[in-house]
């Protein structure tokens, strides 16, 4: 009884103290909250012009085009790094007029209805094709004429073969191919089933609501003879319910979704399918868990778990444990499915193959006919590149020091030169900003490229590594807005502070802190 009385007295004191402490807090300033909200990305993106260059390399690999965001909309620019020229790819206003005439809809030059396009094969980069308004458009960007089709092409996502003759796609849980004309479809696998399909996973609610199909997770061999394809096993994985109340009658969606502690989780195998014979060889390893960071899955439109080499005669892939506590690089035997381990890492926490766990591709490659392997590792506490032989013997470190490698951007096998991004190598620079470097495969000749350290790489380089793009770390000094946006505000650029702390008995660790531009 005494205990109960004591608890009631304590509860009463807490109730009395609650309003007093609330009264001590300052009232929420709605104006400050509103100003802070205006700096969220979806409000500020349209206020920043020329902030990124994502190159789309053109035939020959020496020129690229990109979509440039300007203060009055967007335009398309072609760049020739060799000649150091930059010019509009086409007259956007003339193209808008041609589109308006063909599509019977008014278009304006600074808001064209597409963000990407394909050059029409055989047109000498004089014609482009794109989809807009549920129709397909083909435009001559020299004569400024456009032709519109009645409907879009088959919306089923596909991956085109390197020789340009066939397309691989998924239908009824199995792998199919067809000619580029969309006819003569051939079924390559026969045993796909729901929750155990080739190339795709069970549809997620966002895909069901949008009616959007998945791009197949597969990779053609360079000679177009074989296809390496993922087969995800989601059978008996617990279902996650999700309902949508945006309609008058709520809709319930369920999809496989494992949780920490579950014994059954999504796992996948790698299958090697030969196109002509339709043979299907499973790589003979235990199915590996799907990881959402830097080891498996898709990056942009590429399945980064595997890499074909030798023109399609060798297949390399990574295999990870649950939680990525270990990751190993293997070579697959295309005929038998046997797997030969080459190099790997095991850590008590988890292994990363790129510090950018959201969009970074795994930093490994196989060179010189399998005799050299580049491998990314944090084994010494820093993220660096190592060189191994094809049988897993360490040859040398490629990079070393109290700094971190970011992306393995490209390799020139003939010269033995590697291009990569890194952070924190030069003293006094902001630790979060990347710089671009090159180094020899044996670890000699490390050099900073571009002449400035406060730059970040953007987009893939051409295949020969002769050029790269960079974006200034600051797009304006200070950033000011005058025009049709939020009236009269400006956001001065504030240099991040870079505090360092020393771990217990270990080296210094750097960080970066950026305060809001509008207090």
GROMACS .gro file of N, CA and C in nm, residues 1-140:
model
  420
    1UNK      N    1   0.082  -0.120   0.000
    1UNK     CA    2   0.000   0.000   0.000
    1UNK      C    3   0.086   0.124   0.000
    2UNK      N    4   0.194   0.120   0.081
    2UNK     CA    5   0.285   0.235   0.084
    2UNK      C    6   0.349   0.257  -0.052
    3UNK      N    7   0.384   0.146  -0.116
    3UNK     CA    8   0.446   0.158  -0.248
    3UNK      C    9   0.351   0.223  -0.345
    4UNK      N   10   0.224   0.182  -0.342
    4UNK     CA   11   0.125   0.239  -0.434
    4UNK      C   12   0.108   0.388  -0.409
    5UNK      N   13   0.103   0.428  -0.278
    5UNK     CA   14   0.088   0.570  -0.245
    5UNK      C   15   0.207   0.650  -0.295
    6UNK      N   16   0.326   0.593  -0.281
    6UNK     CA   17   0.447   0.663  -0.328
    6UNK      C   18   0.444   0.682  -0.478
    7UNK      N   19   0.399   0.580  -0.553
    7UNK     CA   20   0.392   0.590  -0.699
    7UNK      C   21   0.292   0.695  -0.742
    8UNK      N   22   0.177   0.702  -0.674
    8UNK     CA   23   0.075   0.801  -0.708
    8UNK      C   24   0.127   0.942  -0.682
    9UNK      N   25   0.201   0.961  -0.570
    9UNK     CA   26   0.258   1.092  -0.541
    9UNK      C   27   0.360   1.133  -0.647
   10UNK      N   28   0.443   1.037  -0.687
   10UNK     CA   29   0.544   1.068  -0.790
   10UNK      C   30   0.478   1.104  -0.922
   11UNK      N   31   0.372   1.030  -0.957
   11UNK     CA   32   0.301   1.058  -1.081
   11UNK      C   33   0.239   1.197  -1.077
   12UNK      N   34   0.186   1.234  -0.960
   12UNK     CA   35   0.128   1.367  -0.948
   12UNK      C   36   0.231   1.476  -0.968
   13UNK      N   37   0.351   1.457  -0.913
   13UNK     CA   38   0.457   1.555  -0.932
   13UNK      C   39   0.495   1.569  -1.078
   14UNK      N   40   0.500   1.456  -1.150
   14UNK     CA   41   0.534   1.461  -1.293
   14UNK      C   42   0.429   1.537  -1.371
   15UNK      N   43   0.302   1.513  -1.339
   15UNK     CA   44   0.194   1.584  -1.410
   15UNK      C   45   0.204   1.733  -1.386
   16UNK      N   46   0.231   1.771  -1.259
   16UNK     CA   47   0.244   1.913  -1.228
   16UNK      C   48   0.365   1.974  -1.295
   17UNK      N   49   0.473   1.897  -1.307
   17UNK     CA   50   0.596   1.951  -1.365
   17UNK      C   51   0.586   1.964  -1.515
   18UNK      N   52   0.501   1.883  -1.578
   18UNK     CA   53   0.492   1.884  -1.724
   18UNK      C   54   0.460   2.019  -1.782
   19UNK      N   55   0.348   2.081  -1.745
   19UNK     CA   56   0.314   2.212  -1.803
   19UNK      C   57   0.418   2.318  -1.775
   20UNK      N   58   0.481   2.311  -1.655
   20UNK     CA   59   0.581   2.413  -1.622
   20UNK      C   60   0.699   2.406  -1.717
   21UNK      N   61   0.747   2.282  -1.745
   21UNK     CA   62   0.862   2.271  -1.835
   21UNK      C   63   0.823   2.311  -1.976
   22UNK      N   64   0.699   2.283  -2.015
   22UNK     CA   65   0.654   2.323  -2.149
   22UNK      C   66   0.647   2.474  -2.160
   23UNK      N   67   0.605   2.540  -2.051
   23UNK     CA   68   0.596   2.685  -2.055
   23UNK      C   69   0.734   2.749  -2.065
   24UNK      N   70   0.835   2.678  -2.012
   24UNK     CA   71   0.970   2.733  -2.018
   24UNK      C   72   1.026   2.733  -2.160
   25UNK      N   73   0.976   2.643  -2.247
   25UNK     CA   74   1.028   2.635  -2.383
   25UNK      C   75   0.972   2.749  -2.466
   26UNK      N   76   1.053   2.810  -2.554
   26UNK     CA   77   1.002   2.918  -2.639
   26UNK      C   78   0.900   2.864  -2.738
   27UNK      N   79   0.803   2.946  -2.772
   27UNK     CA   80   0.700   2.906  -2.868
   27UNK      C   81   0.762   2.885  -3.005
   28UNK      N   82   0.708   2.790  -3.080
   28UNK     CA   83   0.757   2.763  -3.215
   28UNK      C   84   0.735   2.884  -3.304
   29UNK      N   85   0.841   2.929  -3.368
   29UNK     CA   86   0.833   3.040  -3.462
   29UNK      C   87   0.798   2.983  -3.599
   30UNK      N   88   0.674   3.003  -3.642
   30UNK     CA   89   0.629   2.946  -3.768
   30UNK      C   90   0.711   3.000  -3.885
   31UNK      N   91   0.749   3.126  -3.878
   31UNK     CA   92   0.826   3.185  -3.988
   31UNK      C   93   0.963   3.117  -4.002
   32UNK      N   94   1.027   3.087  -3.888
   32UNK     CA   95   1.157   3.019  -3.895
   32UNK      C   96   1.141   2.879  -3.954
   33UNK      N   97   1.036   2.812  -3.912
   33UNK     CA   98   1.012   2.678  -3.966
   33UNK      C   99   0.987   2.684  -4.117
   34UNK      N  100   0.908   2.783  -4.160
   34UNK     CA  101   0.876   2.796  -4.303
   34UNK      C  102   1.001   2.827  -4.383
   35UNK      N  103   1.087   2.914  -4.330
   35UNK     CA  104   1.211   2.947  -4.401
   35UNK      C  105   1.301   2.825  -4.413
   36UNK      N  106   1.308   2.746  -4.306
   36UNK     CA  107   1.390   2.625  -4.311
   36UNK      C  108   1.334   2.525  -4.412
   37UNK      N  109   1.202   2.515  -4.417
   37UNK     CA  110   1.140   2.421  -4.511
   37UNK      C  111   1.172   2.458  -4.655
   38UNK      N  112   1.187   2.587  -4.682
   38UNK     CA  113   1.215   2.631  -4.819
   38UNK      C  114   1.352   2.586  -4.867
   39UNK      N  115   1.437   2.540  -4.775
   39UNK     CA  116   1.570   2.493  -4.816
   39UNK      C  117   1.575   2.342  -4.837
   40UNK      N  118   1.462   2.274  -4.823
   40UNK     CA  119   1.460   2.132  -4.855
   40UNK      C  120   1.481   2.113  -5.004
   41UNK      N  121   1.539   1.998  -5.039
   41UNK     CA  122   1.582   1.975  -5.176
   41UNK      C  123   1.476   1.996  -5.281
   42UNK      N  124   1.353   1.950  -5.255
   42UNK     CA  125   1.250   1.962  -5.358
   42UNK      C  126   1.205   2.106  -5.379
   43UNK      N  127   1.243   2.198  -5.290
   43UNK     CA  128   1.215   2.340  -5.312
   43UNK      C  129   1.333   2.412  -5.377
   44UNK      N  130   1.455   2.367  -5.348
   44UNK     CA  131   1.572   2.441  -5.396
   44UNK      C  132   1.628   2.391  -5.528
   45UNK      N  133   1.592   2.269  -5.568
   45UNK     CA  134   1.651   2.213  -5.690
   45UNK      C  135   1.630   2.303  -5.810
   46UNK      N  136   1.510   2.358  -5.824
   46UNK     CA  137   1.481   2.441  -5.940
   46UNK      C  138   1.547   2.578  -5.934
   47UNK      N  139   1.607   2.611  -5.820
   47UNK     CA  140   1.671   2.742  -5.805
   47UNK      C  141   1.820   2.737  -5.837
   48UNK      N  142   1.872   2.619  -5.864
   48UNK     CA  143   2.015   2.604  -5.889
   48UNK      C  144   2.036   2.572  -6.036
   49UNK      N  145   2.119   2.650  -6.101
   49UNK     CA  146   2.145   2.631  -6.244
   49UNK      C  147   2.288   2.583  -6.265
   50UNK      N  148   2.305   2.496  -6.364
   50UNK     CA  149   2.438   2.451  -6.403
   50UNK      C  150   2.514   2.378  -6.295
   51UNK      N  151   2.443   2.304  -6.209
   51UNK     CA  152   2.509   2.244  -6.093
   51UNK      C  153   2.569   2.107  -6.121
   52UNK      N  154   2.535   2.043  -6.234
   52UNK     CA  155   2.585   1.907  -6.257
   52UNK      C  156   2.599   1.881  -6.406
   53UNK      N  157   2.698   1.801  -6.438
   53UNK     CA  158   2.719   1.754  -6.575
   53UNK      C  159   2.721   1.601  -6.570
   54UNK      N  160   2.620   1.539  -6.630
   54UNK     CA  161   2.615   1.393  -6.640
   54UNK      C  162   2.637   1.359  -6.787
   55UNK      N  163   2.758   1.319  -6.823
   55UNK     CA  164   2.791   1.302  -6.965
   55UNK      C  165   2.732   1.176  -7.025
   56UNK      N  166   2.684   1.189  -7.148
   56UNK     CA  167   2.641   1.075  -7.228
   56UNK      C  168   2.736   1.069  -7.347
   57UNK      N  169   2.831   0.976  -7.342
   57UNK     CA  170   2.937   0.973  -7.442
   57UNK      C  171   2.883   0.926  -7.576
   58UNK      N  172   2.925   0.993  -7.680
   58UNK     CA  173   2.875   0.968  -7.814
   58UNK      C  174   2.967   0.873  -7.889
   59UNK      N  175   2.930   0.838  -8.012
   59UNK     CA  176   3.007   0.743  -8.092
   59UNK      C  177   3.153   0.786  -8.100
   60UNK      N  178   3.243   0.693  -8.079
   60UNK     CA  179   3.385   0.722  -8.081
   60UNK      C  180   3.443   0.751  -7.945
   61UNK      N  181   3.357   0.789  -7.848
   61UNK     CA  182   3.402   0.809  -7.712
   61UNK      C  183   3.480   0.937  -7.686
   62UNK      N  184   3.480   1.032  -7.781
   62UNK     CA  185   3.557   1.155  -7.762
   62UNK      C  186   3.469   1.279  -7.743
   63UNK      N  187   3.338   1.263  -7.757
   63UNK     CA  188   3.246   1.374  -7.734
   63UNK      C  189   3.130   1.323  -7.648
   64UNK      N  190   3.065   1.417  -7.579
   64UNK     CA  191   2.948   1.378  -7.501
   64UNK      C  192   2.845   1.491  -7.503
   65UNK      N  193   2.720   1.453  -7.477
   65UNK     CA  194   2.615   1.552  -7.461
   65UNK      C  195   2.562   1.542  -7.318
   66UNK      N  196   2.506   1.651  -7.269
   66UNK     CA  197   2.443   1.648  -7.138
   66UNK      C  198   2.329   1.748  -7.134
   67UNK      N  199   2.240   1.727  -7.042
   67UNK     CA  200   2.124   1.815  -7.022
   67UNK      C  201   2.162   1.919  -6.918
   68UNK      N  202   2.156   2.044  -6.959
   68UNK     CA  203   2.202   2.154  -6.875
   68UNK      C  204   2.083   2.232  -6.821
   69UNK      N  205   2.080   2.248  -6.689
   69UNK     CA  206   1.973   2.325  -6.627
   69UNK      C  207   2.015   2.471  -6.618
   70UNK      N  208   1.935   2.559  -6.677
   70UNK     CA  209   1.964   2.702  -6.679
   70UNK      C  210   1.860   2.776  -6.596
   71UNK      N  211   1.879   2.907  -6.582
   71UNK     CA  212   1.785   2.985  -6.502
   71UNK      C  213   1.649   2.995  -6.568
   72UNK      N  214   1.641   2.970  -6.698
   72UNK     CA  215   1.512   2.978  -6.767
   72UNK      C  216   1.468   2.844  -6.825
   73UNK      N  217   1.514   2.734  -6.767
   73UNK     CA  218   1.473   2.603  -6.816
   73UNK      C  219   1.592   2.512  -6.838
   74UNK      N  220   1.585   2.432  -6.944
   74UNK     CA  221   1.693   2.339  -6.974
   74UNK      C  222   1.730   2.346  -7.122
   75UNK      N  223   1.853   2.308  -7.151
   75UNK     CA  224   1.895   2.291  -7.289
   75UNK      C  225   1.988   2.170  -7.296
   76UNK      N  226   2.024   2.132  -7.416
   76UNK     CA  227   2.109   2.016  -7.439
   76UNK      C  228   2.238   2.062  -7.505
   77UNK      N  229   2.350   2.021  -7.447
   77UNK     CA  230   2.480   2.074  -7.487
   77UNK      C  231   2.569   1.958  -7.530
   78UNK      N  232   2.648   1.979  -7.636
   78UNK     CA  233   2.747   1.880  -7.678
   78UNK      C  234   2.886   1.938  -7.652
   79UNK      N  235   2.974   1.856  -7.596
   79UNK     CA  236   3.109   1.898  -7.558
   79UNK      C  237   3.211   1.810  -7.629
   80UNK      N  238   3.312   1.874  -7.684
   80UNK     CA  239   3.425   1.804  -7.744
   80UNK      C  240   3.549   1.835  -7.661
   81UNK      N  241   3.590   1.747  -7.569
   81UNK     CA  242   3.705   1.777  -7.484
   81UNK      C  243   3.835   1.791  -7.561
   82UNK      N  244   3.849   1.720  -7.673
   82UNK     CA  245   3.973   1.726  -7.750
   82UNK      C  246   3.991   1.865  -7.809
   83UNK      N  247   3.884   1.918  -7.868
   83UNK     CA  248   3.890   2.052  -7.928
   83UNK      C  249   3.855   2.163  -7.831
   84UNK      N  250   3.818   2.125  -7.709
   84UNK     CA  251   3.781   2.222  -7.605
   84UNK      C  252   3.667   2.311  -7.652
   85UNK      N  253   3.562   2.248  -7.709
   85UNK     CA  254   3.446   2.324  -7.756
   85UNK      C  255   3.322   2.279  -7.682
   86UNK      N  256   3.228   2.371  -7.674
   86UNK     CA  257   3.099   2.347  -7.610
   86UNK      C  258   2.993   2.425  -7.688
   87UNK      N  259   2.887   2.357  -7.730
   87UNK     CA  260   2.786   2.422  -7.812
   87UNK      C  261   2.652   2.353  -7.792
   88UNK      N  262   2.541   2.422  -7.824
   88UNK     CA  263   2.410   2.355  -7.817
   88UNK      C  264   2.405   2.237  -7.913
   89UNK      N  265   2.347   2.127  -7.868
   89UNK     CA  266   2.332   2.011  -7.956
   89UNK      C  267   2.233   2.040  -8.067
   90UNK      N  268   2.133   2.121  -8.036
   90UNK     CA  269   2.034   2.164  -8.135
   90UNK      C  270   1.971   2.293  -8.087
   91UNK      N  271   1.900   2.360  -8.176
   91UNK     CA  272   1.826   2.481  -8.142
   91UNK      C  273   1.697   2.438  -8.072
   92UNK      N  274   1.690   2.459  -7.943
   92UNK     CA  275   1.577   2.406  -7.867
   92UNK      C  276   1.445   2.471  -7.907
   93UNK      N  277   1.447   2.596  -7.947
   93UNK     CA  278   1.323   2.664  -7.985
   93UNK      C  279   1.273   2.614  -8.121
   94UNK      N  280   1.363   2.590  -8.215
   94UNK     CA  281   1.321   2.534  -8.344
   94UNK      C  282   1.270   2.392  -8.327
   95UNK      N  283   1.335   2.315  -8.238
   95UNK     CA  284   1.287   2.180  -8.214
   95UNK      C  285   1.149   2.182  -8.148
   96UNK      N  286   1.127   2.276  -8.056
   96UNK     CA  287   0.996   2.287  -7.992
   96UNK      C  288   0.888   2.319  -8.095
   97UNK      N  289   0.921   2.404  -8.192
   97UNK     CA  290   0.824   2.437  -8.297
   97UNK      C  291   0.792   2.314  -8.382
   98UNK      N  292   0.894   2.235  -8.414
   98UNK     CA  293   0.872   2.113  -8.493
   98UNK      C  294   0.790   2.012  -8.414
   99UNK      N  295   0.817   2.000  -8.284
   99UNK     CA  296   0.740   1.909  -8.200
   99UNK      C  297   0.594   1.953  -8.190
  100UNK      N  298   0.572   2.083  -8.176
  100UNK     CA  299   0.436   2.135  -8.167
  100UNK      C  300   0.357   2.103  -8.292
  101UNK      N  301   0.422   2.115  -8.407
  101UNK     CA  302   0.355   2.087  -8.534
  101UNK      C  303   0.322   1.938  -8.547
  102UNK      N  304   0.418   1.852  -8.509
  102UNK     CA  305   0.397   1.708  -8.526
  102UNK      C  306   0.301   1.652  -8.422
  103UNK      N  307   0.309   1.701  -8.300
  103UNK     CA  308   0.230   1.645  -8.192
  103UNK      C  309   0.099   1.714  -8.166
  104UNK      N  310   0.071   1.822  -8.241
  104UNK     CA  311  -0.052   1.899  -8.224
  104UNK      C  312  -0.069   1.943  -8.078
  105UNK      N  313   0.044   1.981  -8.018
  105UNK     CA  314   0.048   2.029  -7.881
  105UNK      C  315   0.153   2.138  -7.872
  106UNK      N  316   0.126   2.241  -7.794
  106UNK     CA  317   0.220   2.352  -7.784
  106UNK      C  318   0.336   2.317  -7.692
  107UNK      N  319   0.458   2.326  -7.744
  107UNK     CA  320   0.579   2.306  -7.666
  107UNK      C  321   0.662   2.433  -7.671
  108UNK      N  322   0.742   2.455  -7.565
  108UNK     CA  323   0.833   2.569  -7.561
  108UNK      C  324   0.976   2.516  -7.549
  109UNK      N  325   1.070   2.593  -7.599
  109UNK     CA  326   1.207   2.546  -7.609
  109UNK      C  327   1.275   2.519  -7.478
  110UNK      N  328   1.242   2.596  -7.374
  110UNK     CA  329   1.312   2.577  -7.247
  110UNK      C  330   1.247   2.471  -7.158
  111UNK      N  331   1.139   2.406  -7.207
  111UNK     CA  332   1.074   2.300  -7.131
  111UNK      C  333   1.034   2.188  -7.227
  112UNK      N  334   1.132   2.133  -7.295
  112UNK     CA  335   1.105   2.023  -7.388
  112UNK      C  336   1.055   1.900  -7.310
  113UNK      N  337   0.971   1.817  -7.371
  113UNK     CA  338   0.902   1.710  -7.297
  113UNK      C  339   0.985   1.583  -7.279
  114UNK      N  340   1.117   1.592  -7.281
  114UNK     CA  341   1.200   1.474  -7.262
  114UNK      C  342   1.329   1.514  -7.191
  115UNK      N  343   1.388   1.418  -7.124
  115UNK     CA  344   1.516   1.440  -7.056
  115UNK      C  345   1.627   1.356  -7.117
  116UNK      N  346   1.589   1.247  -7.185
  116UNK     CA  347   1.686   1.160  -7.250
  116UNK      C  348   1.637   1.126  -7.390
  117UNK      N  349   1.728   1.081  -7.473
  117UNK     CA  350   1.693   1.040  -7.609
  117UNK      C  351   1.798   0.943  -7.659
  118UNK      N  352   1.769   0.882  -7.772
  118UNK     CA  353   1.864   0.795  -7.841
  118UNK      C  354   1.887   0.849  -7.981
  119UNK      N  355   2.013   0.847  -8.026
  119UNK     CA  356   2.038   0.879  -8.166
  119UNK      C  357   1.989   0.764  -8.253
  120UNK      N  358   1.921   0.798  -8.362
  120UNK     CA  359   1.872   0.696  -8.454
  120UNK      C  360   1.991   0.636  -8.527
  121UNK      N  361   2.001   0.504  -8.524
  121UNK     CA  362   2.113   0.435  -8.586
  121UNK      C  363   2.120   0.465  -8.735
  122UNK      N  364   2.240   0.497  -8.782
  122UNK     CA  365   2.260   0.524  -8.924
  122UNK      C  366   2.230   0.667  -8.965
  123UNK      N  367   2.193   0.752  -8.868
  123UNK     CA  368   2.158   0.891  -8.902
  123UNK      C  369   2.276   0.985  -8.888
  124UNK      N  370   2.392   0.934  -8.847
  124UNK     CA  371   2.506   1.022  -8.827
  124UNK      C  372   2.481   1.126  -8.721
  125UNK      N  373   2.406   1.088  -8.616
  125UNK     CA  374   2.371   1.178  -8.505
  125UNK      C  375   2.288   1.296  -8.553
  126UNK      N  376   2.218   1.275  -8.663
  126UNK     CA  377   2.131   1.381  -8.715
  126UNK      C  378   1.987   1.366  -8.675
  127UNK      N  379   1.949   1.247  -8.623
  127UNK     CA  380   1.812   1.225  -8.580
  127UNK      C  381   1.812   1.163  -8.441
  128UNK      N  382   1.711   1.201  -8.362
  128UNK     CA  383   1.697   1.149  -8.226
  128UNK      C  384   1.558   1.090  -8.209
  129UNK      N  385   1.548   0.995  -8.116
  129UNK     CA  386   1.418   0.934  -8.085
  129UNK      C  387   1.397   0.940  -7.934
  130UNK      N  388   1.274   0.972  -7.893
  130UNK     CA  389   1.240   0.977  -7.751
  130UNK      C  390   1.091   0.954  -7.735
  131UNK      N  391   1.049   0.925  -7.613
  131UNK     CA  392   0.909   0.904  -7.581
  131UNK      C  393   0.857   1.023  -7.503
  132UNK      N  394   0.736   1.067  -7.536
  132UNK     CA  395   0.672   1.178  -7.466
  132UNK      C  396   0.522   1.171  -7.492
  133UNK      N  397   0.445   1.206  -7.390
  133UNK     CA  398   0.299   1.209  -7.403
  133UNK      C  399   0.243   1.076  -7.453
  134UNK      N  400   0.303   0.966  -7.406
  134UNK     CA  401   0.260   0.831  -7.442
  134UNK      C  402   0.272   0.803  -7.590
  135UNK      N  403   0.364   0.873  -7.655
  135UNK     CA  404   0.391   0.850  -7.796
  135UNK      C  405   0.541   0.851  -7.820
  136UNK      N  406   0.582   0.797  -7.933
  136UNK     CA  407   0.722   0.799  -7.970
  136UNK      C  408   0.747   0.904  -8.077
  137UNK      N  409   0.849   0.988  -8.056
  137UNK     CA  410   0.883   1.094  -8.151
  137UNK      C  411   1.020   1.065  -8.212
  138UNK      N  412   1.033   1.091  -8.341
  138UNK     CA  413   1.161   1.088  -8.410
  138UNK      C  414   1.180   1.223  -8.476
  139UNK      N  415   1.290   1.290  -8.442
  139UNK     CA  416   1.312   1.427  -8.491
  139UNK      C  417   1.446   1.438  -8.561
  140UNK      N  418   1.446   1.510  -8.671
  140UNK     CA  419   1.568   1.546  -8.742
  140UNK      C  420   1.616   1.678  -8.684
   0.00000   0.00000   0.00000
